[in-house]
Amino acid sequence: MHIRTRQLLGMLLGLLLTSLAVAQEKFPEGPIKIIVPFAAGGGVDNAARLLAKQLQTDLGVPVIVDNRPGASGTIGGKAVQTAPADGLTLLFSAATQVLTQEAMAKPPYDPLNDFSFVARTASAPLLMVISPNLPQNQLKDVMQAARTEPEKWFAGLPALGAPSHLATLMLAKEGQLNLATVVYRGTAPALTDVAGGSTQILIDSIISLQSLAKAGKVKPIVVTSAKRSALMPEIPTASESGFPNFVAESWYGVWAPKDLPAKRQQMLHKAINEATRQLVKSGAYAPLGIDPVIESIDDFRKYSQRYVSDGAALLKSSGYKPE
């Protein structure tokens, strides 16, 4: 009887420990904060808010989007780097995040080693637009005008090291342009200046530029992805326009503070991948032209390393000097 009692107690203790372990796999601690290091209304912000809404539904806890624009995304990045490594503060950013060291003279962190990789979520076509009052309608004509009168052409950069930055460098390289650039605190203010005519060119995700482009507030010229976008199928690719080497896309990912426990990292990774699947299934991604990405944490890390290598080579060949 005594032995059976001990066996029963042992079984009950085992069940209790298992229940506790399962409970710890959930998110009971409080709201998750997703920091977006760019202004509200841009492509990164739009994609982040879709993900946050789906995660809130799936995980059953509040998921808050907090915009921290400035310093080419590093203000928001620094806020996440220095946050507690509990998985409750996350960074949702574009490829800009991983090129911080190559794009800035005094980077505040090492993006490949000072963060925990959680998940890459999507890629998105880039769209090139110009001011609506300009007469050019084709890429070759924009190239020619900017080459002939470079003092009249300025390109907006929503963030240094962003896909838009690399694509603008590709534009200059392919067109043999001496193209001056203006750095902005995100896409929205850059887009405002292009619409107003004080800045002439902007390349950024089609997500953030399509509304004004369709409304005629800015003039769309090409998409820089390998194929046309379903959002604006009438707009040719740069390759179709005679520049086959002018191919670039944006992509989005989620990072957490360094030393995030592996169990929490895997939990977040699985939750974000599942949220991505649900967003595709519901059709939420379709209006934004986003192509979903579902890959392992290790694949995300390796992809980032290759992207940094390729981006660094482009920055160096263009003569870009970090600021």
CSV table of N, CA and C in Angstrom, one decimal, residues 5-6 12 14 50 61 105 120 128 148 163 177 179 184 186 189 194 209 214 218 232 250 254 277 295 306 311:
chain,number,residue,atom,x,y,z
A,5,THR,N,1.1,4.1,-2.9
A,5,THR,CA,0.9,5.5,-2.6
A,5,THR,C,2.0,6.3,-3.2
A,6,ARG,N,3.2,5.8,-3.0
A,6,ARG,CA,4.4,6.6,-3.5
A,6,ARG,C,4.3,6.6,-5.1
A,12,LEU,N,1.3,11.7,-10.0
A,12,LEU,CA,0.6,13.0,-9.9
A,12,LEU,C,1.7,14.2,-10.0
A,14,GLY,N,4.5,14.0,-11.7
A,14,GLY,CA,4.8,14.0,-13.1
A,14,GLY,C,3.9,14.8,-13.9
A,50,LEU,N,-0.3,43.8,-39.9
A,50,LEU,CA,-1.0,42.5,-40.3
A,50,LEU,C,-0.6,41.4,-39.4
A,61,VAL,N,-3.0,37.0,-26.6
A,61,VAL,CA,-2.5,38.1,-25.8
A,61,VAL,C,-2.4,39.4,-26.7
A,105,ALA,N,28.5,54.9,-40.5
A,105,ALA,CA,29.9,55.1,-40.1
A,105,ALA,C,30.1,54.6,-38.7
A,120,ARG,N,12.0,35.1,-41.0
A,120,ARG,CA,11.8,36.0,-42.1
A,120,ARG,C,10.4,35.7,-42.6
A,128,MET,N,9.5,51.9,-58.6
A,128,MET,CA,10.2,53.2,-58.9
A,128,MET,C,9.1,54.2,-59.3
A,148,THR,N,21.8,63.8,-68.2
A,148,THR,CA,22.1,65.1,-68.9
A,148,THR,C,22.1,66.2,-68.0
A,163,PRO,N,16.6,48.1,-48.7
A,163,PRO,CA,16.5,47.7,-50.1
A,163,PRO,C,16.3,48.8,-51.1
A,177,LEU,N,24.7,57.1,-63.7
A,177,LEU,CA,24.3,58.4,-63.3
A,177,LEU,C,25.1,58.9,-62.1
A,179,LEU,N,23.9,60.5,-59.3
A,179,LEU,CA,22.6,60.8,-58.8
A,179,LEU,C,22.7,61.2,-57.3
A,184,TYR,N,15.7,60.3,-45.7
A,184,TYR,CA,14.5,60.7,-45.0
A,184,TYR,C,14.3,59.8,-43.8
A,186,GLY,N,12.0,57.6,-43.1
A,186,GLY,CA,11.0,56.7,-43.5
A,186,GLY,C,10.4,57.0,-44.9
A,189,PRO,N,7.5,60.5,-45.5
A,189,PRO,CA,8.0,61.9,-45.8
A,189,PRO,C,8.7,61.9,-47.2
A,194,VAL,N,8.4,63.6,-53.1
A,194,VAL,CA,8.3,63.3,-54.5
A,194,VAL,C,7.0,63.7,-55.1
A,209,LEU,N,3.9,52.5,-51.9
A,209,LEU,CA,3.8,53.6,-53.0
A,209,LEU,C,2.6,53.4,-53.9
A,214,LYS,N,-1.4,54.9,-58.0
A,214,LYS,CA,-2.7,54.7,-58.7
A,214,LYS,C,-3.5,55.9,-58.7
A,218,VAL,N,2.0,60.4,-57.8
A,218,VAL,CA,3.3,60.2,-58.3
A,218,VAL,C,3.2,59.3,-59.5
A,232,MET,N,0.0,45.9,-59.7
A,232,MET,CA,0.1,46.9,-60.8
A,232,MET,C,0.7,46.2,-62.0
A,250,SER,N,12.4,43.9,-51.7
A,250,SER,CA,12.5,44.2,-50.3
A,250,SER,C,12.1,42.9,-49.6
A,254,VAL,N,11.7,39.3,-38.5
A,254,VAL,CA,11.5,39.5,-37.0
A,254,VAL,C,12.7,39.1,-36.3
A,277,ARG,N,1.0,31.8,-42.6
A,277,ARG,CA,0.2,30.9,-43.3
A,277,ARG,C,-1.3,31.4,-43.2
A,295,GLU,N,10.6,29.8,-43.6
A,295,GLU,CA,11.8,29.1,-43.6
A,295,GLU,C,12.3,28.9,-42.1
A,306,ARG,N,24.3,36.2,-46.5
A,306,ARG,CA,24.5,36.4,-48.0
A,306,ARG,C,24.1,37.7,-48.4
A,311,GLY,N,25.2,43.1,-50.5
A,311,GLY,CA,24.9,44.5,-50.3
A,311,GLY,C,26.2,45.3,-50.0
